């Protein structure tokens, strides 16, 4: 069995951990949330880069054989440096699912909702440039969504007002598909579906990320009894409480919570 680190600025990476527990339960998972510093999406590039490296180094020094950077912002700004520094550990990153979106969209207009830092990154620009497609992308920063999601607010007037502000213009321009380019946003699927129903296909890449993780770990089909340890730089117990509420994963009910100073 492997020891797998999953890192995000906060609770967003839980959407990836959830999928990892479905596809590959027989491993030790260390989930690390930098809740004291979330959100990363509007911080300086240098800060996000340094901090993401520090968080992944912490996971590597706690025995992880593989690390999933379950944060689009950290991946966009720091994954090259993390891979350069932590050469002995496979590092799996995430990126907005614009390629799958091009296969889905009929109108050829695709909305991309991601953090400001993801959208301005060279990595995202390169991803867009590498695509051979006749689709157009409407890029929108989801400012204000992550702080609400961090508080466990996934529906209601505040969320709906921001979704209207960000998604209505996409629909007005003819978008039929939206890429959730931040691992926090899959927690808003129910609210997005409530507002936009059948008008919008939602692209979330958690399953593809975990398939990639399974390709890079030694024993993806381990049948051993796995475990989950949840670490937060703010409040481990609060993070685990939220994780249990949001995910309803049996494995999370046996998980241990820790608050760490990093
Ligand atoms: N979950 C993150 C992402 O995928 C980070 C959001 C944030 O901290 O702003 O981009």
PDB file of C-alpha atoms and ligand atoms in Angstrom:
ATOM      1  CA  UNK A   1       0.000   0.000   0.000  1.00  0.00           C
ATOM      2  CA  UNK A   2       1.068   3.592  -0.559  1.00  0.00           C
ATOM      3  CA  UNK A   3       1.070   6.668   1.629  1.00  0.00           C
ATOM      4  CA  UNK A   4      -0.499   9.412  -0.450  1.00  0.00           C
ATOM      5  CA  UNK A   5      -0.491  13.109   0.381  1.00  0.00           C
ATOM      6  CA  UNK A   6      -3.301  15.308  -0.862  1.00  0.00           C
ATOM      7  CA  UNK A   7      -2.750  19.048  -0.543  1.00  0.00           C
ATOM      8  CA  UNK A   8      -5.023  22.038  -1.047  1.00  0.00           C
ATOM      9  CA  UNK A   9      -5.327  25.557   0.322  1.00  0.00           C
ATOM     10  CA  UNK A  10      -8.407  24.362   2.203  1.00  0.00           C
ATOM     11  CA  UNK A  11     -11.308  21.980   1.744  1.00  0.00           C
ATOM     12  CA  UNK A  12     -11.320  21.969  -2.085  1.00  0.00           C
ATOM     13  CA  UNK A  13      -8.993  18.981  -2.372  1.00  0.00           C
ATOM     14  CA  UNK A  14     -11.522  16.926  -0.411  1.00  0.00           C
ATOM     15  CA  UNK A  15     -13.418  16.584  -3.706  1.00  0.00           C
ATOM     16  CA  UNK A  16     -10.318  14.794  -5.033  1.00  0.00           C
ATOM     17  CA  UNK A  17      -9.726  12.799  -1.818  1.00  0.00           C
ATOM     18  CA  UNK A  18     -13.335  11.628  -2.024  1.00  0.00           C
ATOM     19  CA  UNK A  19     -12.737  10.223  -5.506  1.00  0.00           C
ATOM     20  CA  UNK A  20      -9.401   8.697  -4.425  1.00  0.00           C
ATOM     21  CA  UNK A  21     -11.177   6.855  -1.606  1.00  0.00           C
ATOM     22  CA  UNK A  22     -13.717   5.524  -4.115  1.00  0.00           C
ATOM     23  CA  UNK A  23     -11.162   4.374  -6.722  1.00  0.00           C
ATOM     24  CA  UNK A  24      -8.284   3.383  -4.411  1.00  0.00           C
ATOM     25  CA  UNK A  25      -9.350   2.910  -0.806  1.00  0.00           C
ATOM     26  CA  UNK A  26      -6.496   0.598   0.280  1.00  0.00           C
ATOM     27  CA  UNK A  27      -3.917   3.301   1.089  1.00  0.00           C
ATOM     28  CA  UNK A  28      -2.879   5.689   3.822  1.00  0.00           C
ATOM     29  CA  UNK A  29      -4.040   9.180   2.929  1.00  0.00           C
ATOM     30  CA  UNK A  30      -2.691  12.352   4.503  1.00  0.00           C
ATOM     31  CA  UNK A  31      -4.916  15.303   3.618  1.00  0.00           C
ATOM     32  CA  UNK A  32      -3.237  18.648   4.268  1.00  0.00           C
ATOM     33  CA  UNK A  33      -5.247  21.881   4.153  1.00  0.00           C
ATOM     34  CA  UNK A  34      -3.573  25.240   4.580  1.00  0.00           C
ATOM     35  CA  UNK A  35      -6.821  26.560   6.055  1.00  0.00           C
ATOM     36  CA  UNK A  36      -4.994  29.318   7.973  1.00  0.00           C
ATOM     37  CA  UNK A  37      -4.022  30.844   4.618  1.00  0.00           C
ATOM     38  CA  UNK A  38      -6.936  30.008   2.296  1.00  0.00           C
ATOM     39  CA  UNK A  39      -7.780  31.327  -0.205  1.00  0.00           C
ATOM     40  CA  UNK A  40      -4.668  31.164  -2.392  1.00  0.00           C
ATOM     41  CA  UNK A  41      -6.495  32.396  -5.480  1.00  0.00           C
ATOM     42  CA  UNK A  42      -5.732  36.081  -5.090  1.00  0.00           C
ATOM     43  CA  UNK A  43      -2.339  35.951  -3.293  1.00  0.00           C
ATOM     44  CA  UNK A  44       0.952  36.814  -5.000  1.00  0.00           C
ATOM     45  CA  UNK A  45       2.515  34.242  -7.290  1.00  0.00           C
ATOM     46  CA  UNK A  46       5.711  34.169  -5.225  1.00  0.00           C
ATOM     47  CA  UNK A  47       3.798  33.564  -2.023  1.00  0.00           C
ATOM     48  CA  UNK A  48       1.696  30.736  -3.521  1.00  0.00           C
ATOM     49  CA  UNK A  49       4.821  29.131  -5.013  1.00  0.00           C
ATOM     50  CA  UNK A  50       6.854  29.219  -1.776  1.00  0.00           C
ATOM     51  CA  UNK A  51       3.979  28.131   0.408  1.00  0.00           C
ATOM     52  CA  UNK A  52       2.897  25.262  -1.872  1.00  0.00           C
ATOM     53  CA  UNK A  53       6.467  23.936  -1.918  1.00  0.00           C
ATOM     54  CA  UNK A  54       6.605  24.103   1.874  1.00  0.00           C
ATOM     55  CA  UNK A  55       3.320  22.216   2.218  1.00  0.00           C
ATOM     56  CA  UNK A  56       4.366  19.486  -0.224  1.00  0.00           C
ATOM     57  CA  UNK A  57       7.788  19.193   1.463  1.00  0.00           C
ATOM     58  CA  UNK A  58       5.963  18.634   4.735  1.00  0.00           C
ATOM     59  CA  UNK A  59       3.945  15.804   3.155  1.00  0.00           C
ATOM     60  CA  UNK A  60       7.112  14.264   1.677  1.00  0.00           C
ATOM     61  CA  UNK A  61       8.857  14.431   5.056  1.00  0.00           C
ATOM     62  CA  UNK A  62       5.859  12.662   6.623  1.00  0.00           C
ATOM     63  CA  UNK A  63       6.377   9.583   4.478  1.00  0.00           C
ATOM     64  CA  UNK A  64       4.265  10.235   1.387  1.00  0.00           C
ATOM     65  CA  UNK A  65       5.187   8.077  -1.643  1.00  0.00           C
ATOM     66  CA  UNK A  66       3.074  10.283  -3.912  1.00  0.00           C
ATOM     67  CA  UNK A  67       1.562  13.738  -3.595  1.00  0.00           C
ATOM     68  CA  UNK A  68      -1.570  15.066  -5.266  1.00  0.00           C
ATOM     69  CA  UNK A  69      -1.532  18.848  -5.521  1.00  0.00           C
ATOM     70  CA  UNK A  70      -5.329  18.990  -5.405  1.00  0.00           C
ATOM     71  CA  UNK A  71      -5.408  22.707  -6.061  1.00  0.00           C
ATOM     72  CA  UNK A  72      -5.489  24.288  -9.514  1.00  0.00           C
ATOM     73  CA  UNK A  73      -3.931  27.492  -8.204  1.00  0.00           C
ATOM     74  CA  UNK A  74      -0.963  25.745  -6.557  1.00  0.00           C
ATOM     75  CA  UNK A  75      -0.523  23.478  -9.581  1.00  0.00           C
ATOM     76  CA  UNK A  76      -0.567  26.411 -11.990  1.00  0.00           C
ATOM     77  CA  UNK A  77       1.957  28.427 -10.049  1.00  0.00           C
ATOM     78  CA  UNK A  78       4.158  25.957  -8.214  1.00  0.00           C
ATOM     79  CA  UNK A  79       4.143  22.457  -9.676  1.00  0.00           C
ATOM     80  CA  UNK A  80       7.321  22.876 -11.740  1.00  0.00           C
ATOM     81  CA  UNK A  81       9.266  23.981  -8.663  1.00  0.00           C
ATOM     82  CA  UNK A  82       7.720  21.244  -6.488  1.00  0.00           C
ATOM     83  CA  UNK A  83       8.733  18.605  -9.066  1.00  0.00           C
ATOM     84  CA  UNK A  84      12.237  20.084  -9.264  1.00  0.00           C
ATOM     85  CA  UNK A  85      12.700  19.993  -5.485  1.00  0.00           C
ATOM     86  CA  UNK A  86      10.942  16.745  -4.573  1.00  0.00           C
ATOM     87  CA  UNK A  87      12.421  14.491  -7.214  1.00  0.00           C
ATOM     88  CA  UNK A  88      11.908  11.257  -5.268  1.00  0.00           C
ATOM     89  CA  UNK A  89       8.098  11.562  -5.094  1.00  0.00           C
ATOM     90  CA  UNK A  90       5.630  11.481  -8.010  1.00  0.00           C
ATOM     91  CA  UNK A  91       3.695  14.753  -7.965  1.00  0.00           C
ATOM     92  CA  UNK A  92       0.222  14.689  -9.516  1.00  0.00           C
ATOM     93  CA  UNK A  93      -1.252  18.062 -10.438  1.00  0.00           C
ATOM     94  CA  UNK A  94      -4.658  19.277 -11.524  1.00  0.00           C
ATOM     95  CA  UNK A  95      -5.739  21.590 -14.330  1.00  0.00           C
ATOM     96  CA  UNK A  96      -9.034  22.992 -15.558  1.00  0.00           C
ATOM     97  CA  UNK A  97     -10.749  20.383 -17.746  1.00  0.00           C
ATOM     98  CA  UNK A  98     -10.870  22.438 -20.910  1.00  0.00           C
ATOM     99  CA  UNK A  99      -9.959  19.492 -23.137  1.00  0.00           C
ATOM    100  CA  UNK A 100     -12.910  17.328 -22.010  1.00  0.00           C
ATOM    101  CA  UNK A 101     -15.106  20.423 -22.290  1.00  0.00           C
ATOM    102  CA  UNK A 102     -14.303  20.796 -26.002  1.00  0.00           C
ATOM    103  CA  UNK A 103     -15.565  17.248 -26.557  1.00  0.00           C
ATOM    104  CA  UNK A 104     -18.808  17.984 -24.738  1.00  0.00           C
ATOM    105  CA  UNK A 105     -19.761  21.453 -25.948  1.00  0.00           C
ATOM    106  CA  UNK A 106     -22.146  21.678 -28.885  1.00  0.00           C
ATOM    107  CA  UNK A 107     -22.319  25.469 -28.965  1.00  0.00           C
ATOM    108  CA  UNK A 108     -18.487  25.657 -28.920  1.00  0.00           C
ATOM    109  CA  UNK A 109     -18.733  28.281 -26.204  1.00  0.00           C
ATOM    110  CA  UNK A 110     -17.251  27.140 -22.899  1.00  0.00           C
ATOM    111  CA  UNK A 111     -17.174  28.945 -19.571  1.00  0.00           C
ATOM    112  CA  UNK A 112     -14.120  28.477 -17.358  1.00  0.00           C
ATOM    113  CA  UNK A 113     -14.630  29.346 -13.705  1.00  0.00           C
ATOM    114  CA  UNK A 114     -11.327  29.318 -11.821  1.00  0.00           C
ATOM    115  CA  UNK A 115      -9.340  31.470  -9.431  1.00  0.00           C
ATOM    116  CA  UNK A 116      -7.756  34.659 -10.656  1.00  0.00           C
ATOM    117  CA  UNK A 117      -4.282  33.153 -10.069  1.00  0.00           C
ATOM    118  CA  UNK A 118      -5.080  30.097 -12.183  1.00  0.00           C
ATOM    119  CA  UNK A 119      -6.410  32.206 -15.053  1.00  0.00           C
ATOM    120  CA  UNK A 120      -3.419  34.568 -15.135  1.00  0.00           C
ATOM    121  CA  UNK A 121      -0.832  31.770 -14.871  1.00  0.00           C
ATOM    122  CA  UNK A 122       1.522  30.889 -17.731  1.00  0.00           C
ATOM    123  CA  UNK A 123       0.574  27.246 -17.238  1.00  0.00           C
ATOM    124  CA  UNK A 124      -3.099  27.927 -17.988  1.00  0.00           C
ATOM    125  CA  UNK A 125      -2.207  30.121 -20.954  1.00  0.00           C
ATOM    126  CA  UNK A 126      -0.013  27.305 -22.299  1.00  0.00           C
ATOM    127  CA  UNK A 127      -2.837  24.815 -21.783  1.00  0.00           C
ATOM    128  CA  UNK A 128      -5.179  27.026 -23.817  1.00  0.00           C
ATOM    129  CA  UNK A 129      -2.557  27.539 -26.518  1.00  0.00           C
ATOM    130  CA  UNK A 130      -1.918  23.777 -26.776  1.00  0.00           C
ATOM    131  CA  UNK A 131      -5.542  23.036 -27.656  1.00  0.00           C
ATOM    132  CA  UNK A 132      -6.480  22.474 -31.238  1.00  0.00           C
ATOM    133  CA  UNK A 133     -10.169  23.294 -31.179  1.00  0.00           C
ATOM    134  CA  UNK A 134     -12.747  25.630 -32.615  1.00  0.00           C
ATOM    135  CA  UNK A 135     -14.175  26.380 -29.163  1.00  0.00           C
ATOM    136  CA  UNK A 136     -14.117  29.748 -27.468  1.00  0.00           C
ATOM    137  CA  UNK A 137     -13.450  30.072 -23.748  1.00  0.00           C
ATOM    138  CA  UNK A 138     -15.077  32.639 -21.508  1.00  0.00           C
ATOM    139  CA  UNK A 139     -12.746  32.982 -18.542  1.00  0.00           C
ATOM    140  CA  UNK A 140     -14.143  34.134 -15.232  1.00  0.00           C
ATOM    141  CA  UNK A 141     -12.471  34.439 -11.831  1.00  0.00           C
ATOM    142  CA  UNK A 142     -14.702  33.162  -9.045  1.00  0.00           C
ATOM    143  CA  UNK A 143     -13.639  35.764  -6.466  1.00  0.00           C
ATOM    144  CA  UNK A 144     -15.489  35.385  -3.177  1.00  0.00           C
ATOM    145  CA  UNK A 145     -16.650  31.795  -3.677  1.00  0.00           C
ATOM    146  CA  UNK A 146     -13.795  30.009  -1.871  1.00  0.00           C
ATOM    147  CA  UNK A 147     -14.153  31.914   1.450  1.00  0.00           C
ATOM    148  CA  UNK A 148     -17.853  30.917   1.552  1.00  0.00           C
ATOM    149  CA  UNK A 149     -17.118  27.275   0.681  1.00  0.00           C
ATOM    150  CA  UNK A 150     -14.428  27.211   3.384  1.00  0.00           C
ATOM    151  CA  UNK A 151     -17.192  28.102   5.866  1.00  0.00           C
ATOM    152  CA  UNK A 152     -19.308  25.220   4.569  1.00  0.00           C
ATOM    153  CA  UNK A 153     -21.703  27.591   2.770  1.00  0.00           C
ATOM    154  CA  UNK A 154     -22.546  25.792  -0.481  1.00  0.00           C
ATOM    155  CA  UNK A 155     -26.012  27.165  -1.212  1.00  0.00           C
ATOM    156  CA  UNK A 156     -28.274  30.077  -0.395  1.00  0.00           C
ATOM    157  CA  UNK A 157     -28.458  33.744  -1.350  1.00  0.00           C
ATOM    158  CA  UNK A 158     -24.749  34.650  -1.111  1.00  0.00           C
ATOM    159  CA  UNK A 159     -23.634  31.718  -3.263  1.00  0.00           C
ATOM    160  CA  UNK A 160     -26.465  32.213  -5.745  1.00  0.00           C
ATOM    161  CA  UNK A 161     -25.733  35.935  -6.137  1.00  0.00           C
ATOM    162  CA  UNK A 162     -22.086  35.177  -7.008  1.00  0.00           C
ATOM    163  CA  UNK A 163     -23.056  32.337  -9.355  1.00  0.00           C
ATOM    164  CA  UNK A 164     -25.486  34.632 -11.169  1.00  0.00           C
ATOM    165  CA  UNK A 165     -22.805  37.314 -11.432  1.00  0.00           C
ATOM    166  CA  UNK A 166     -20.260  34.886 -12.897  1.00  0.00           C
ATOM    167  CA  UNK A 167     -22.326  32.396 -14.889  1.00  0.00           C
ATOM    168  CA  UNK A 168     -25.224  34.445 -16.319  1.00  0.00           C
ATOM    169  CA  UNK A 169     -22.849  36.326 -18.700  1.00  0.00           C
ATOM    170  CA  UNK A 170     -21.460  32.976 -19.900  1.00  0.00           C
ATOM    171  CA  UNK A 171     -24.946  31.791 -20.811  1.00  0.00           C
ATOM    172  CA  UNK A 172     -25.735  35.115 -22.426  1.00  0.00           C
ATOM    173  CA  UNK A 173     -22.746  34.533 -24.718  1.00  0.00           C
ATOM    174  CA  UNK A 174     -24.015  31.067 -25.623  1.00  0.00           C
ATOM    175  CA  UNK A 175     -22.008  28.807 -23.317  1.00  0.00           C
ATOM    176  CA  UNK A 176     -23.481  25.319 -22.870  1.00  0.00           C
ATOM    177  CA  UNK A 177     -20.600  23.900 -20.809  1.00  0.00           C
ATOM    178  CA  UNK A 178     -18.797  25.123 -17.713  1.00  0.00           C
ATOM    179  CA  UNK A 179     -15.406  23.964 -16.508  1.00  0.00           C
ATOM    180  CA  UNK A 180     -14.979  23.995 -12.741  1.00  0.00           C
ATOM    181  CA  UNK A 181     -11.305  24.968 -12.656  1.00  0.00           C
ATOM    182  CA  UNK A 182     -10.937  25.089  -8.886  1.00  0.00           C
ATOM    183  CA  UNK A 183     -11.225  22.037  -6.661  1.00  0.00           C
ATOM    184  CA  UNK A 184     -13.498  23.939  -4.297  1.00  0.00           C
ATOM    185  CA  UNK A 185     -16.170  24.463  -6.948  1.00  0.00           C
ATOM    186  CA  UNK A 186     -17.448  20.866  -7.320  1.00  0.00           C
ATOM    187  CA  UNK A 187     -19.035  21.465  -3.907  1.00  0.00           C
ATOM    188  CA  UNK A 188     -21.281  23.988  -5.695  1.00  0.00           C
ATOM    189  CA  UNK A 189     -22.592  21.488  -8.256  1.00  0.00           C
ATOM    190  CA  UNK A 190     -26.007  21.246  -6.601  1.00  0.00           C
ATOM    191  CA  UNK A 191     -26.384  25.040  -6.538  1.00  0.00           C
ATOM    192  CA  UNK A 192     -25.229  25.370 -10.157  1.00  0.00           C
ATOM    193  CA  UNK A 193     -27.638  22.637 -11.210  1.00  0.00           C
ATOM    194  CA  UNK A 194     -30.463  24.275  -9.278  1.00  0.00           C
ATOM    195  CA  UNK A 195     -29.907  27.594 -11.082  1.00  0.00           C
ATOM    196  CA  UNK A 196     -29.021  26.364 -14.561  1.00  0.00           C
ATOM    197  CA  UNK A 197     -30.494  22.862 -14.731  1.00  0.00           C
ATOM    198  CA  UNK A 198     -30.134  21.346 -18.160  1.00  0.00           C
ATOM    199  CA  UNK A 199     -28.702  24.492 -19.763  1.00  0.00           C
ATOM    200  CA  UNK A 200     -25.157  23.788 -18.682  1.00  0.00           C
ATOM    201  CA  UNK A 201     -22.942  20.705 -18.654  1.00  0.00           C
ATOM    202  CA  UNK A 202     -20.501  20.753 -15.752  1.00  0.00           C
ATOM    203  CA  UNK A 203     -16.926  19.526 -16.190  1.00  0.00           C
ATOM    204  CA  UNK A 204     -15.187  18.371 -13.022  1.00  0.00           C
ATOM    205  CA  UNK A 205     -11.882  16.520 -13.373  1.00  0.00           C
ATOM    206  CA  UNK A 206     -11.664  14.667 -10.021  1.00  0.00           C
ATOM    207  CA  UNK A 207     -12.068  11.241 -11.650  1.00  0.00           C
ATOM    208  CA  UNK A 208      -9.370  11.918 -14.235  1.00  0.00           C
ATOM    209  CA  UNK A 209      -6.969  13.215 -11.564  1.00  0.00           C
ATOM    210  CA  UNK A 210      -7.376  10.040  -9.540  1.00  0.00           C
ATOM    211  CA  UNK A 211      -6.932   7.850 -12.631  1.00  0.00           C
ATOM    212  CA  UNK A 212      -3.609   9.639 -13.159  1.00  0.00           C
ATOM    213  CA  UNK A 213      -2.719   9.103  -9.484  1.00  0.00           C
ATOM    214  CA  UNK A 214      -3.433   5.383  -9.892  1.00  0.00           C
ATOM    215  CA  UNK A 215      -1.081   5.228 -12.883  1.00  0.00           C
ATOM    216  CA  UNK A 216       1.747   6.715 -10.799  1.00  0.00           C
ATOM    217  CA  UNK A 217       1.498   4.756  -7.552  1.00  0.00           C
ATOM    218  CA  UNK A 218       3.038   1.296  -7.246  1.00  0.00           C
ATOM    219  CA  UNK A 219       0.001  -0.617  -6.065  1.00  0.00           C
ATOM    220  CA  UNK A 220      -3.203   1.083  -7.213  1.00  0.00           C
ATOM    221  CA  UNK A 221      -5.351  -1.957  -6.459  1.00  0.00           C
ATOM    222  CA  UNK A 222      -4.089  -2.521  -2.910  1.00  0.00           C
ATOM    223  CA  UNK A 223      -6.716  -4.393  -0.904  1.00  0.00           C
ATOM    224  CA  UNK A 224      -5.176  -3.522   2.456  1.00  0.00           C
ATOM    225  CA  UNK A 225      -7.038  -1.568   5.109  1.00  0.00           C
ATOM    226  CA  UNK A 226      -6.424   2.092   4.399  1.00  0.00           C
ATOM    227  CA  UNK A 227      -6.581   5.128   6.657  1.00  0.00           C
ATOM    228  CA  UNK A 228      -7.192   8.858   6.460  1.00  0.00           C
ATOM    229  CA  UNK A 229      -5.436  11.510   8.529  1.00  0.00           C
ATOM    230  CA  UNK A 230      -6.612  15.061   8.093  1.00  0.00           C
ATOM    231  CA  UNK A 231      -4.243  17.966   8.857  1.00  0.00           C
ATOM    232  CA  UNK A 232      -5.115  21.649   8.938  1.00  0.00           C
ATOM    233  CA  UNK A 233      -2.920  24.661   9.641  1.00  0.00           C
ATOM    234  CA  UNK A 234      -5.954  26.215  11.372  1.00  0.00           C
ATOM    235  CA  UNK A 235      -8.181  23.643  13.042  1.00  0.00           C
ATOM    236  CA  UNK A 236      -7.951  19.940  12.243  1.00  0.00           C
ATOM    237  CA  UNK A 237     -11.150  18.966  14.077  1.00  0.00           C
ATOM    238  CA  UNK A 238     -13.174  21.635  12.257  1.00  0.00           C
ATOM    239  CA  UNK A 239     -11.771  20.474   8.904  1.00  0.00           C
ATOM    240  CA  UNK A 240     -12.633  16.850   9.604  1.00  0.00           C
ATOM    241  CA  UNK A 241     -16.123  17.826  10.792  1.00  0.00           C
ATOM    242  CA  UNK A 242     -16.715  19.655   7.536  1.00  0.00           C
ATOM    243  CA  UNK A 243     -15.249  16.798   5.493  1.00  0.00           C
ATOM    244  CA  UNK A 244     -17.585  14.311   7.174  1.00  0.00           C
ATOM    245  CA  UNK A 245     -20.560  16.585   6.578  1.00  0.00           C
ATOM    246  CA  UNK A 246     -19.717  17.225   2.919  1.00  0.00           C
ATOM    247  CA  UNK A 247     -18.591  13.798   1.815  1.00  0.00           C
ATOM    248  CA  UNK A 248     -20.462  11.127   3.759  1.00  0.00           C
ATOM    249  CA  UNK A 249     -17.475   8.814   3.086  1.00  0.00           C
ATOM    250  CA  UNK A 250     -17.315   5.886   5.505  1.00  0.00           C
ATOM    251  CA  UNK A 251     -13.495   6.118   5.602  1.00  0.00           C
ATOM    252  CA  UNK A 252     -13.716   9.684   6.878  1.00  0.00           C
ATOM    253  CA  UNK A 253     -15.673   8.596   9.923  1.00  0.00           C
ATOM    254  CA  UNK A 254     -12.621   6.641  11.089  1.00  0.00           C
ATOM    255  CA  UNK A 255     -10.214   9.476  10.196  1.00  0.00           C
ATOM    256  CA  UNK A 256      -8.023  11.318  12.697  1.00  0.00           C
ATOM    257  CA  UNK A 257      -7.761  15.099  12.787  1.00  0.00           C
ATOM    258  CA  UNK A 258      -4.658  17.155  13.558  1.00  0.00           C
ATOM    259  CA  UNK A 259      -3.829  20.831  13.733  1.00  0.00           C
ATOM    260  CA  UNK A 260      -0.302  21.528  12.512  1.00  0.00           C
ATOM    261  CA  UNK A 261       1.978  24.556  12.557  1.00  0.00           C
ATOM    262  CA  UNK A 262       3.831  24.720   9.251  1.00  0.00           C
TER     263      UNK A 262
HETATM  264  N1  LIG B   1      -8.877  24.802  -4.445  1.00  0.00           N
HETATM  265  C1  LIG B   1      -8.029  25.721  -5.070  1.00  0.00           C
HETATM  266  C2  LIG B   1      -7.971  25.624  -6.556  1.00  0.00           C
HETATM  267  O1  LIG B   1      -8.258  24.573  -7.073  1.00  0.00           O
HETATM  268  C3  LIG B   1      -7.646  26.988  -4.412  1.00  0.00           C
HETATM  269  C4  LIG B   1      -8.681  27.986  -4.162  1.00  0.00           C
HETATM  270  C5  LIG B   1      -8.120  29.122  -3.369  1.00  0.00           C
HETATM  271  O2  LIG B   1      -7.471  28.879  -2.356  1.00  0.00           O
HETATM  272  O3  LIG B   1      -8.335  30.269  -3.782  1.00  0.00           O
HETATM  273  O4  LIG B   1      -7.637  26.566  -7.227  1.00  0.00           O
END
